[in-house]
PDB file of C-alpha atoms and ligand atoms in Angstrom:
ATOM      1  CA  MET A   1     -26.349  -1.600 -34.601  1.00 60.00           C
ATOM      2  CA  LEU A   2     -23.674  -3.152 -32.406  1.00 68.00           C
ATOM      3  CA  ALA A   3     -21.827  -0.836 -30.069  1.00 67.00           C
ATOM      4  CA  PRO A   4     -18.118  -0.532 -30.907  1.00 67.00           C
ATOM      5  CA  LEU A   5     -15.926  -2.848 -28.894  1.00 69.00           C
ATOM      6  CA  THR A   6     -14.145  -0.914 -26.212  1.00 71.00           C
ATOM      7  CA  LYS A   7     -11.628  -2.195 -23.742  1.00 71.00           C
ATOM      8  CA  PRO A   8     -12.839  -2.017 -20.163  1.00 76.00           C
ATOM      9  CA  ARG A   9     -11.500   1.125 -18.501  1.00 87.00           C
ATOM     10  CA  VAL A  10      -8.726   0.476 -16.032  1.00 91.00           C
ATOM     11  CA  ALA A  11      -9.383   2.178 -12.718  1.00 92.00           C
ATOM     12  CA  ASN A  12      -6.651   0.697 -10.570  1.00 98.00           C
ATOM     13  CA  ALA A  13      -3.611  -0.742 -12.323  1.00 98.00           C
ATOM     14  CA  ASP A  14      -0.630  -2.050 -10.377  1.00 98.00           C
ATOM     15  CA  LEU A  15       2.123  -3.218 -12.697  1.00 99.00           C
ATOM     16  CA  HIS A  16       5.007  -4.115 -10.408  1.00 99.00           C
ATOM     17  CA  CYS A  17       5.093  -6.478  -7.429  1.00 98.00           C
ATOM     18  CA  HIS A  18       6.897  -9.532  -6.084  1.00 98.00           C
ATOM     19  CA  SER A  19       6.108 -13.008  -4.790  1.00 98.00           C
ATOM     20  CA  THR A  20       8.078 -15.752  -3.011  1.00 98.00           C
ATOM     21  CA  ILE A  21       9.391 -16.709  -6.463  1.00 97.00           C
ATOM     22  CA  SER A  22      11.844 -13.843  -5.944  1.00 98.00           C
ATOM     23  CA  ASP A  23      12.012 -11.706  -2.794  1.00 98.00           C
ATOM     24  CA  GLY A  24       8.340 -11.202  -1.963  1.00 98.00           C
ATOM     25  CA  LEU A  25       6.741 -12.595   1.174  1.00 97.00           C
ATOM     26  CA  LEU A  26       3.514 -13.964  -0.365  1.00 98.00           C
ATOM     27  CA  ALA A  27       3.024 -16.811  -2.825  1.00 98.00           C
ATOM     28  CA  PRO A  28       1.957 -15.735  -6.334  1.00 98.00           C
ATOM     29  CA  ALA A  29      -1.714 -16.665  -5.761  1.00 98.00           C
ATOM     30  CA  GLU A  30      -1.709 -14.799  -2.433  1.00 98.00           C
ATOM     31  CA  VAL A  31      -0.354 -11.681  -4.134  1.00 99.00           C
ATOM     32  CA  VAL A  32      -3.199 -11.872  -6.646  1.00 99.00           C
ATOM     33  CA  ARG A  33      -5.865 -12.345  -3.966  1.00 99.00           C
ATOM     34  CA  ARG A  34      -4.522  -9.416  -1.967  1.00 98.00           C
ATOM     35  CA  ALA A  35      -4.440  -7.203  -5.072  1.00 98.00           C
ATOM     36  CA  HIS A  36      -8.036  -8.124  -5.855  1.00 98.00           C
ATOM     37  CA  ALA A  37      -9.127  -7.447  -2.267  1.00 98.00           C
ATOM     38  CA  ASN A  38      -7.425  -4.042  -2.528  1.00 98.00           C
ATOM     39  CA  GLY A  39      -9.443  -3.154  -5.641  1.00 98.00           C
ATOM     40  CA  VAL A  40      -6.745  -3.682  -8.283  1.00 98.00           C
ATOM     41  CA  ASP A  41      -8.308  -4.369 -11.692  1.00 97.00           C
ATOM     42  CA  LEU A  42      -5.136  -4.795 -13.755  1.00 98.00           C
ATOM     43  CA  LEU A  43      -2.175  -6.555 -12.148  1.00 98.00           C
ATOM     44  CA  ALA A  44       1.297  -7.571 -13.302  1.00 99.00           C
ATOM     45  CA  LEU A  45       3.522  -9.849 -11.231  1.00 99.00           C
ATOM     46  CA  THR A  46       7.142  -8.832 -11.865  1.00 99.00           C
ATOM     47  CA  ASP A  47       9.506 -11.053  -9.899  1.00 98.00           C
ATOM     48  CA  HIS A  48      13.227 -10.307 -10.113  1.00 98.00           C
ATOM     49  CA  ASP A  49      14.831 -12.160 -13.051  1.00 98.00           C
ATOM     50  CA  GLU A  50      12.228 -14.918 -12.766  1.00 98.00           C
ATOM     51  CA  ILE A  51       8.935 -15.812 -14.416  1.00 98.00           C
ATOM     52  CA  GLY A  52       8.238 -19.034 -12.500  1.00 98.00           C
ATOM     53  CA  GLY A  53       5.291 -17.521 -10.592  1.00 98.00           C
ATOM     54  CA  LEU A  54       3.279 -16.334 -13.555  1.00 98.00           C
ATOM     55  CA  ALA A  55       1.250 -19.494 -14.225  1.00 98.00           C
ATOM     56  CA  GLU A  56       0.048 -19.703 -10.615  1.00 98.00           C
ATOM     57  CA  ALA A  57      -0.731 -15.979 -10.517  1.00 98.00           C
ATOM     58  CA  ARG A  58      -2.571 -16.058 -13.836  1.00 98.00           C
ATOM     59  CA  ALA A  59      -4.731 -18.982 -12.715  1.00 98.00           C
ATOM     60  CA  ALA A  60      -5.588 -17.236  -9.448  1.00 99.00           C
ATOM     61  CA  ALA A  61      -6.440 -14.034 -11.339  1.00 98.00           C
ATOM     62  CA  ALA A  62      -8.697 -15.922 -13.760  1.00 98.00           C
ATOM     63  CA  GLU A  63     -10.628 -17.393 -10.850  1.00 98.00           C
ATOM     64  CA  LEU A  64     -11.287 -13.882  -9.529  1.00 98.00           C
ATOM     65  CA  GLY A  65     -11.941 -12.273 -12.916  1.00 98.00           C
ATOM     66  CA  LEU A  66      -8.929  -9.997 -12.434  1.00 98.00           C
ATOM     67  CA  ARG A  67      -7.057  -8.891 -15.571  1.00 98.00           C
ATOM     68  CA  PHE A  68      -3.496 -10.151 -15.317  1.00 98.00           C
ATOM     69  CA  ILE A  69      -0.337  -9.202 -17.228  1.00 98.00           C
ATOM     70  CA  ASP A  70       2.739 -11.443 -17.365  1.00 99.00           C
ATOM     71  CA  GLY A  71       5.734  -9.493 -16.124  1.00 99.00           C
ATOM     72  CA  VAL A  72       9.327  -9.661 -14.956  1.00 99.00           C
ATOM     73  CA  GLU A  73      11.842  -7.224 -13.417  1.00 99.00           C
ATOM     74  CA  ILE A  74      15.281  -7.692 -14.944  1.00 99.00           C
ATOM     75  CA  SER A  75      18.469  -6.663 -13.110  1.00 98.00           C
ATOM     76  CA  ILE A  76      20.992  -4.909 -15.326  1.00 98.00           C
ATOM     77  CA  SER A  77      24.382  -3.301 -14.846  1.00 98.00           C
ATOM     78  CA  TRP A  78      24.586   0.182 -16.279  1.00 98.00           C
ATOM     79  CA  GLY A  79      27.245   2.868 -16.461  1.00 96.00           C
ATOM     80  CA  ASP A  80      30.237   2.657 -14.152  1.00 91.00           C
ATOM     81  CA  ASP A  81      28.693   0.592 -11.402  1.00 90.00           C
ATOM     82  CA  SER A  82      24.942   1.175 -11.231  1.00 96.00           C
ATOM     83  CA  THR A  83      22.381  -1.583 -10.969  1.00 98.00           C
ATOM     84  CA  VAL A  84      19.167  -0.654 -12.759  1.00 98.00           C
ATOM     85  CA  HIS A  85      15.879  -2.551 -13.024  1.00 99.00           C
ATOM     86  CA  ILE A  86      13.902  -2.945 -16.238  1.00 99.00           C
ATOM     87  CA  VAL A  87      10.339  -4.234 -16.015  1.00 99.00           C
ATOM     88  CA  GLY A  88       9.035  -6.269 -18.931  1.00 99.00           C
ATOM     89  CA  LEU A  89       5.244  -6.334 -19.287  1.00 99.00           C
ATOM     90  CA  ALA A  90       2.990  -8.509 -21.445  1.00 98.00           C
ATOM     91  CA  ILE A  91       5.885 -10.821 -22.196  1.00 98.00           C
ATOM     92  CA  ASP A  92       5.453 -14.338 -23.500  1.00 98.00           C
ATOM     93  CA  PRO A  93       6.792 -16.482 -20.627  1.00 98.00           C
ATOM     94  CA  ASP A  94       7.500 -19.331 -23.040  1.00 98.00           C
ATOM     95  CA  ASN A  95       9.852 -17.307 -25.216  1.00 98.00           C
ATOM     96  CA  ALA A  96      13.091 -19.315 -25.384  1.00 98.00           C
ATOM     97  CA  GLU A  97      15.552 -16.391 -25.477  1.00 98.00           C
ATOM     98  CA  LEU A  98      13.843 -14.733 -22.537  1.00 98.00           C
ATOM     99  CA  VAL A  99      13.807 -17.955 -20.509  1.00 98.00           C
ATOM    100  CA  THR A 100      17.495 -18.614 -21.250  1.00 98.00           C
ATOM    101  CA  GLY A 101      18.513 -15.012 -20.638  1.00 98.00           C
ATOM    102  CA  LEU A 102      16.798 -14.881 -17.256  1.00 98.00           C
ATOM    103  CA  ALA A 103      18.349 -18.196 -16.208  1.00 98.00           C
ATOM    104  CA  GLN A 104      21.731 -16.708 -17.063  1.00 97.00           C
ATOM    105  CA  VAL A 105      21.055 -13.574 -14.974  1.00 97.00           C
ATOM    106  CA  ARG A 106      19.918 -15.672 -12.002  1.00 97.00           C
ATOM    107  CA  SER A 107      22.889 -18.002 -12.232  1.00 95.00           C
ATOM    108  CA  GLY A 108      25.280 -15.397 -10.833  1.00 95.00           C
ATOM    109  CA  ARG A 109      23.284 -14.820  -7.668  1.00 97.00           C
ATOM    110  CA  ASP A 110      24.593 -17.715  -5.612  1.00 97.00           C
ATOM    111  CA  GLU A 111      28.251 -16.849  -6.127  1.00 97.00           C
ATOM    112  CA  ARG A 112      27.408 -13.204  -5.346  1.00 98.00           C
ATOM    113  CA  ALA A 113      25.693 -14.293  -2.128  1.00 98.00           C
ATOM    114  CA  VAL A 114      28.830 -16.175  -1.055  1.00 98.00           C
ATOM    115  CA  ARG A 115      30.903 -13.013  -1.621  1.00 98.00           C
ATOM    116  CA  MET A 116      28.355 -10.920   0.292  1.00 98.00           C
ATOM    117  CA  ALA A 117      28.493 -13.324   3.223  1.00 98.00           C
ATOM    118  CA  ALA A 118      32.310 -13.171   3.254  1.00 98.00           C
ATOM    119  CA  GLU A 119      32.180  -9.361   3.456  1.00 98.00           C
ATOM    120  CA  LEU A 120      29.518  -9.448   6.178  1.00 98.00           C
ATOM    121  CA  ASP A 121      31.604 -11.937   8.128  1.00 98.00           C
ATOM    122  CA  LYS A 122      34.423  -9.356   8.304  1.00 98.00           C
ATOM    123  CA  VAL A 123      32.101  -6.910  10.071  1.00 98.00           C
ATOM    124  CA  GLY A 124      30.824  -9.414  12.602  1.00 97.00           C
ATOM    125  CA  ILE A 125      27.782 -10.861  10.857  1.00 98.00           C
ATOM    126  CA  HIS A 126      28.607 -14.538  10.692  1.00 98.00           C
ATOM    127  CA  GLY A 127      26.854 -17.325   8.821  1.00 98.00           C
ATOM    128  CA  ALA A 128      24.827 -14.928   6.666  1.00 98.00           C
ATOM    129  CA  TYR A 129      24.842 -17.135   3.561  1.00 98.00           C
ATOM    130  CA  GLU A 130      23.280 -20.128   5.333  1.00 98.00           C
ATOM    131  CA  GLY A 131      21.000 -17.726   7.202  1.00 98.00           C
ATOM    132  CA  ALA A 132      19.773 -16.000   4.052  1.00 98.00           C
ATOM    133  CA  LEU A 133      19.065 -19.341   2.376  1.00 97.00           C
ATOM    134  CA  ARG A 134      16.589 -20.168   5.136  1.00 97.00           C
ATOM    135  CA  PHE A 135      14.476 -17.234   3.887  1.00 97.00           C
ATOM    136  CA  VAL A 136      14.661 -18.147   0.226  1.00 97.00           C
ATOM    137  CA  GLY A 137      11.543 -19.651  -1.388  1.00 90.00           C
ATOM    138  CA  ASN A 138      13.159 -20.351  -4.748  1.00 85.00           C
ATOM    139  CA  PRO A 139      16.606 -21.957  -4.496  1.00 82.00           C
ATOM    140  CA  ALA A 140      17.752 -20.309  -7.726  1.00 81.00           C
ATOM    141  CA  LEU A 141      17.205 -16.830  -6.430  1.00 96.00           C
ATOM    142  CA  VAL A 142      18.913 -15.468  -3.345  1.00 98.00           C
ATOM    143  CA  SER A 143      18.666 -11.703  -2.998  1.00 98.00           C
ATOM    144  CA  ARG A 144      19.744  -8.967  -0.633  1.00 98.00           C
ATOM    145  CA  SER A 145      16.197  -9.021   0.791  1.00 98.00           C
ATOM    146  CA  HIS A 146      16.767 -12.574   2.038  1.00 98.00           C
ATOM    147  CA  PHE A 147      20.001 -11.481   3.699  1.00 98.00           C
ATOM    148  CA  ALA A 148      18.170  -8.550   5.268  1.00 98.00           C
ATOM    149  CA  ARG A 149      15.443 -10.779   6.706  1.00 98.00           C
ATOM    150  CA  HIS A 150      18.033 -13.123   8.168  1.00 98.00           C
ATOM    151  CA  ILE A 151      20.015 -10.254   9.694  1.00 98.00           C
ATOM    152  CA  VAL A 152      16.839  -8.934  11.357  1.00 98.00           C
ATOM    153  CA  ALA A 153      15.912 -12.414  12.604  1.00 98.00           C
ATOM    154  CA  ALA A 154      19.435 -12.847  14.001  1.00 98.00           C
ATOM    155  CA  GLY A 155      18.882  -9.733  16.117  1.00 98.00           C
ATOM    156  CA  HIS A 156      21.395  -7.391  14.476  1.00 98.00           C
ATOM    157  CA  ALA A 157      18.764  -4.812  13.475  1.00 98.00           C
ATOM    158  CA  ALA A 158      15.131  -3.954  14.109  1.00 97.00           C
ATOM    159  CA  ASP A 159      13.967  -3.961  10.499  1.00 96.00           C
ATOM    160  CA  VAL A 160      14.966  -4.607   6.913  1.00 97.00           C
ATOM    161  CA  LYS A 161      15.372  -0.936   6.076  1.00 96.00           C
ATOM    162  CA  THR A 162      17.958  -0.541   8.843  1.00 97.00           C
ATOM    163  CA  VAL A 163      19.859  -3.551   7.494  1.00 98.00           C
ATOM    164  CA  PHE A 164      20.079  -1.975   4.040  1.00 98.00           C
ATOM    165  CA  ASP A 165      21.158   1.363   5.499  1.00 98.00           C
ATOM    166  CA  HIS A 166      23.946  -0.239   7.562  1.00 98.00           C
ATOM    167  CA  TRP A 167      25.138  -3.216   5.544  1.00 98.00           C
ATOM    168  CA  LEU A 168      23.543  -3.882   2.170  1.00 98.00           C
ATOM    169  CA  ALA A 169      23.087  -0.610   0.266  1.00 97.00           C
ATOM    170  CA  LYS A 170      25.708   0.443  -2.280  1.00 95.00           C
ATOM    171  CA  GLY A 171      28.866   1.512  -0.460  1.00 95.00           C
ATOM    172  CA  LYS A 172      28.058  -0.458   2.720  1.00 98.00           C
ATOM    173  CA  PRO A 173      30.188  -3.377   3.963  1.00 98.00           C
ATOM    174  CA  GLY A 174      28.010  -6.219   2.626  1.00 98.00           C
ATOM    175  CA  TYR A 175      27.535  -4.694  -0.820  1.00 98.00           C
ATOM    176  CA  VAL A 176      29.526  -6.353  -3.575  1.00 98.00           C
ATOM    177  CA  ILE A 177      29.792  -5.350  -7.210  1.00 96.00           C
ATOM    178  CA  HIS A 178      28.088  -7.792  -9.510  1.00 97.00           C
ATOM    179  CA  SER A 179      27.673  -8.105 -13.238  1.00 97.00           C
ATOM    180  CA  TRP A 180      24.026  -8.426 -14.300  1.00 98.00           C
ATOM    181  CA  ALA A 181      22.575  -8.315 -17.830  1.00 98.00           C
ATOM    182  CA  SER A 182      23.158  -5.296 -20.074  1.00 98.00           C
ATOM    183  CA  LEU A 183      20.454  -2.748 -20.908  1.00 98.00           C
ATOM    184  CA  SER A 184      20.420  -3.839 -24.539  1.00 98.00           C
ATOM    185  CA  GLN A 185      20.118  -7.530 -23.589  1.00 98.00           C
ATOM    186  CA  ALA A 186      17.181  -6.851 -21.286  1.00 99.00           C
ATOM    187  CA  LEU A 187      15.345  -4.850 -23.941  1.00 98.00           C
ATOM    188  CA  ALA A 188      16.078  -7.448 -26.617  1.00 98.00           C
ATOM    189  CA  TRP A 189      14.682 -10.235 -24.401  1.00 99.00           C
ATOM    190  CA  ILE A 190      11.564  -8.238 -23.513  1.00 99.00           C
ATOM    191  CA  HIS A 191      10.844  -7.125 -27.070  1.00 99.00           C
ATOM    192  CA  GLY A 192      11.715 -10.540 -28.479  1.00 98.00           C
ATOM    193  CA  ALA A 193       9.081 -11.980 -26.139  1.00 98.00           C
ATOM    194  CA  GLY A 194       6.485  -9.516 -27.448  1.00 98.00           C
ATOM    195  CA  GLY A 195       6.555  -7.314 -24.347  1.00 98.00           C
ATOM    196  CA  VAL A 196       6.994  -3.660 -23.536  1.00 98.00           C
ATOM    197  CA  ALA A 197       9.902  -2.340 -21.475  1.00 99.00           C
ATOM    198  CA  VAL A 198       9.475  -0.010 -18.514  1.00 99.00           C
ATOM    199  CA  LEU A 199      12.271   1.636 -16.554  1.00 99.00           C
ATOM    200  CA  ALA A 200      11.570   0.759 -12.915  1.00 99.00           C
ATOM    201  CA  HIS A 201      11.638   3.386 -10.128  1.00 98.00           C
ATOM    202  CA  PRO A 202      13.963   5.884 -11.897  1.00 98.00           C
ATOM    203  CA  SER A 203      14.548   7.927  -8.738  1.00 98.00           C
ATOM    204  CA  ARG A 204      15.871   4.952  -6.778  1.00 97.00           C
ATOM    205  CA  TYR A 205      19.229   4.905  -8.544  1.00 96.00           C
ATOM    206  CA  ARG A 206      20.350   8.239  -7.090  1.00 93.00           C
ATOM    207  CA  LEU A 207      21.847   9.173 -10.439  1.00 96.00           C
ATOM    208  CA  GLY A 208      22.552  12.856 -10.932  1.00 94.00           C
ATOM    209  CA  ASN A 209      20.416  14.731 -13.459  1.00 96.00           C
ATOM    210  CA  GLN A 210      22.907  14.239 -16.220  1.00 97.00           C
ATOM    211  CA  GLU A 211      23.359  10.535 -15.612  1.00 98.00           C
ATOM    212  CA  LEU A 212      19.613   9.949 -15.387  1.00 98.00           C
ATOM    213  CA  ARG A 213      19.141  11.755 -18.699  1.00 98.00           C
ATOM    214  CA  LYS A 214      21.833   9.591 -20.226  1.00 98.00           C
ATOM    215  CA  LEU A 215      20.030   6.474 -19.021  1.00 98.00           C
ATOM    216  CA  LEU A 216      16.696   7.757 -20.374  1.00 98.00           C
ATOM    217  CA  VAL A 217      18.233   8.525 -23.765  1.00 98.00           C
ATOM    218  CA  GLU A 218      19.840   5.077 -24.014  1.00 98.00           C
ATOM    219  CA  PHE A 219      16.636   3.410 -22.890  1.00 98.00           C
ATOM    220  CA  ARG A 220      14.543   5.341 -25.420  1.00 98.00           C
ATOM    221  CA  ASP A 221      17.033   4.723 -28.236  1.00 98.00           C
ATOM    222  CA  LEU A 222      16.847   0.979 -27.560  1.00 98.00           C
ATOM    223  CA  GLY A 223      13.054   1.160 -27.891  1.00 98.00           C
ATOM    224  CA  GLY A 224      12.097   1.414 -24.206  1.00 98.00           C
ATOM    225  CA  GLU A 225       8.428   2.367 -24.025  1.00 98.00           C
ATOM    226  CA  GLY A 226       7.636   3.378 -20.477  1.00 98.00           C
ATOM    227  CA  ILE A 227       8.842   4.624 -17.116  1.00 98.00           C
ATOM    228  CA  GLU A 228       7.420   4.199 -13.657  1.00 98.00           C
ATOM    229  CA  VAL A 229       6.123   7.606 -12.676  1.00 98.00           C
ATOM    230  CA  LEU A 230       4.189   6.318  -9.689  1.00 98.00           C
ATOM    231  CA  SER A 231       6.262   3.930  -7.620  1.00 98.00           C
ATOM    232  CA  GLY A 232       6.352   2.742  -4.047  1.00 97.00           C
ATOM    233  CA  SER A 233       9.894   4.151  -4.053  1.00 95.00           C
ATOM    234  CA  HIS A 234       8.928   7.665  -5.184  1.00 97.00           C
ATOM    235  CA  GLY A 235       7.997  10.582  -2.967  1.00 96.00           C
ATOM    236  CA  ASP A 236       5.745  13.389  -4.274  1.00 97.00           C
ATOM    237  CA  ASP A 237       8.638  15.478  -5.591  1.00 97.00           C
ATOM    238  CA  GLU A 238      10.068  12.466  -7.384  1.00 98.00           C
ATOM    239  CA  VAL A 239       6.713  11.708  -8.991  1.00 98.00           C
ATOM    240  CA  ARG A 240       6.596  15.276 -10.338  1.00 98.00           C
ATOM    241  CA  GLU A 241      10.175  15.055 -11.588  1.00 98.00           C
ATOM    242  CA  ILE A 242       9.730  11.715 -13.339  1.00 98.00           C
ATOM    243  CA  ALA A 243       6.403  12.879 -14.821  1.00 98.00           C
ATOM    244  CA  ARG A 244       8.315  15.764 -16.440  1.00 98.00           C
ATOM    245  CA  TYR A 245      10.774  13.273 -17.951  1.00 98.00           C
ATOM    246  CA  ALA A 246       7.889  11.164 -19.253  1.00 98.00           C
ATOM    247  CA  ARG A 247       6.478  14.239 -21.053  1.00 98.00           C
ATOM    248  CA  GLU A 248       9.833  15.348 -22.384  1.00 98.00           C
ATOM    249  CA  PHE A 249      10.872  11.925 -23.696  1.00 98.00           C
ATOM    250  CA  GLY A 250       7.403  10.802 -24.749  1.00 98.00           C
ATOM    251  CA  PHE A 251       7.402   7.762 -22.459  1.00 98.00           C
ATOM    252  CA  LEU A 252       4.229   5.995 -21.444  1.00 98.00           C
ATOM    253  CA  ALA A 253       3.704   6.099 -17.688  1.00 98.00           C
ATOM    254  CA  SER A 254       3.401   3.174 -15.313  1.00 98.00           C
ATOM    255  CA  ARG A 255       1.825   2.807 -11.876  1.00 98.00           C
ATOM    256  CA  ALA A 256       3.804   0.434  -9.729  1.00 98.00           C
ATOM    257  CA  SER A 257       3.618  -0.323  -6.012  1.00 98.00           C
ATOM    258  CA  ASP A 258       6.693  -2.611  -6.013  1.00 98.00           C
ATOM    259  CA  PHE A 259       4.927  -4.432  -3.188  1.00 98.00           C
ATOM    260  CA  HIS A 260       7.033  -7.132  -1.489  1.00 98.00           C
ATOM    261  CA  GLY A 261       4.864  -8.061   1.476  1.00 98.00           C
ATOM    262  CA  PRO A 262       2.837  -6.851   4.418  1.00 96.00           C
ATOM    263  CA  GLY A 263       5.022  -4.892   6.823  1.00 90.00           C
ATOM    264  CA  GLU A 264       7.921  -4.568   4.378  1.00 92.00           C
ATOM    265  CA  SER A 265       6.528  -2.216   1.778  1.00 93.00           C
ATOM    266  CA  ARG A 266       5.686   1.443   2.026  1.00 93.00           C
ATOM    267  CA  ILE A 267       2.719   1.107  -0.340  1.00 97.00           C
ATOM    268  CA  ASP A 268       0.315  -1.827  -0.499  1.00 98.00           C
ATOM    269  CA  LEU A 269      -0.930  -3.336  -3.762  1.00 98.00           C
ATOM    270  CA  GLY A 270      -3.110  -0.854  -5.647  1.00 98.00           C
ATOM    271  CA  LYS A 271      -2.771   1.883  -3.021  1.00 98.00           C
ATOM    272  CA  LEU A 272      -1.206   4.446  -5.309  1.00 98.00           C
ATOM    273  CA  PRO A 273      -2.509   7.833  -6.443  1.00 97.00           C
ATOM    274  CA  GLN A 274      -3.768   8.258 -10.017  1.00 97.00           C
ATOM    275  CA  LEU A 275      -1.327   9.186 -12.775  1.00 97.00           C
ATOM    276  CA  PRO A 276      -1.252  12.857 -13.760  1.00 97.00           C
ATOM    277  CA  ASP A 277      -4.093  13.347 -16.313  1.00 96.00           C
ATOM    278  CA  ASP A 278      -1.936  14.358 -19.241  1.00 97.00           C
ATOM    279  CA  LEU A 279       0.296  11.266 -19.157  1.00 98.00           C
ATOM    280  CA  ARG A 280      -0.549   8.274 -21.320  1.00 98.00           C
ATOM    281  CA  PRO A 281      -0.742   5.108 -19.211  1.00 98.00           C
ATOM    282  CA  ILE A 282       1.376   2.159 -20.332  1.00 98.00           C
ATOM    283  CA  TRP A 283      -1.703  -0.099 -20.074  1.00 98.00           C
ATOM    284  CA  GLU A 284      -3.078   1.542 -23.243  1.00 95.00           C
ATOM    285  CA  LYS A 285      -0.796  -1.027 -24.862  1.00 95.00           C
ATOM    286  CA  PHE A 286      -2.544  -4.076 -23.418  1.00 94.00           C
TER     287      PHE A 286
HETATM  288  P1  AMP B 301      19.140  -7.786  -5.153  1.00 61.39           P
HETATM  289  O1  AMP B 301      18.404  -8.007  -6.446  1.00 61.39           O
HETATM  290  O2  AMP B 301      19.594  -9.049  -4.532  1.00 61.39           O
HETATM  291  O3  AMP B 301      20.228  -6.768  -5.278  1.00 61.39           O
HETATM  292  O4  AMP B 301      18.081  -7.200  -4.132  1.00 61.39           O
HETATM  293  C1  AMP B 301      17.425  -6.008  -4.450  1.00 61.39           C
HETATM  294  C2  AMP B 301      16.194  -5.901  -3.596  1.00 61.39           C
HETATM  295  O5  AMP B 301      16.545  -5.469  -2.292  1.00 61.39           O
HETATM  296  C3  AMP B 301      15.243  -4.842  -4.102  1.00 61.39           C
HETATM  297  O6  AMP B 301      14.409  -5.351  -5.098  1.00 61.39           O
HETATM  298  C4  AMP B 301      14.460  -4.535  -2.862  1.00 61.39           C
HETATM  299  O7  AMP B 301      13.476  -5.506  -2.663  1.00 61.39           O
HETATM  300  C5  AMP B 301      15.490  -4.678  -1.769  1.00 61.39           C
HETATM  301  N1  AMP B 301      16.053  -3.372  -1.386  1.00 61.39           N
HETATM  302  C6  AMP B 301      17.014  -2.673  -2.020  1.00 61.39           C
HETATM  303  N2  AMP B 301      17.305  -1.546  -1.337  1.00 61.39           N
HETATM  304  C7  AMP B 301      16.493  -1.530  -0.262  1.00 61.39           C
HETATM  305  C8  AMP B 301      16.304  -0.639   0.843  1.00 61.39           C
HETATM  306  N3  AMP B 301      17.035   0.476   0.969  1.00 61.39           N
HETATM  307  N4  AMP B 301      15.372  -0.967   1.765  1.00 61.39           N
HETATM  308  C9  AMP B 301      14.662  -2.101   1.656  1.00 61.39           C
HETATM  309  N5  AMP B 301      14.793  -2.969   0.646  1.00 61.39           N
HETATM  310  C10 AMP B 301      15.695  -2.699  -0.298  1.00 61.39           C
HETATM  311 MN1   MN B 302      12.965  -6.748  -4.447  1.00 61.39          MN
HETATM  312 MN1   MN B 303      13.492  -2.856  -8.413  1.00 61.39          MN
HETATM  313 MN1   MN B 304      10.636  -4.564  -7.726  1.00 61.39          MN
END
């Protein structure tokens, strides 16, 4: 008798990382090779608002026999003035509404960058727009990370983290309010493209308990499936807190380094602890 077909067990999933297609430092194929070398056996590339790296990453993964999931990290505006990130996994990158929606989200970035540069100019950081563009791999996507790299290279700060703390984080002089997609748009695009939606790094938004709950309720009511319990942005206490929310709301749990590049990320690809045993991993879906 034939043995029942079982999916290969996933030992080391990493379902959130970036390439030069958005604000990562490595090309898509390099991200895949590094993940493989680090022992990752299920990888999703999730560039910000952009799916242009998926074909290259998928081909590189196939060459190595690494299971690969098409992903994206969508920027949304939520509540009074929070920016929240929604990861879409196992999306169809050819889905027309998704492709159009993401192009629309990206299209505001250049004008935002000009406003950021104008604010930075007022506090003595001149020429930041042109400077940031020198660090951009994909002309359609200029991000705060590119500004941060330029500001470090120009000698204003020792590292990217310092730049965010002084100039680019919410409330700092180079931070400007921007209108991204809405939560419901992001979920509609992801679901319309056959994917599952995961709330990225819930602890990063510094929402109070009540606000975070409100976000989780809205996300669940719109059909959001998962939340990142393990994230490069989460400390141990945050992992425990978000795990409790996953249990309470019945969310599937994701494991997500949010790797951007060597030297810039706290956690390398695949170098995360295991999910708490009682949580259901989001990759059950794939
Ligand atoms: P943007 O989409 O242009 O607003 O850029 C957001 C990106 O900036 C995030 O995805 C991170 O890569 C980076 N970022 C945000 N906050 C920080 C921080 N405090 N330290 C380092 N990088 C950060
Ligand atoms: Mn980023
Ligand atoms: Mn993010
Ligand atoms: Mn990310």
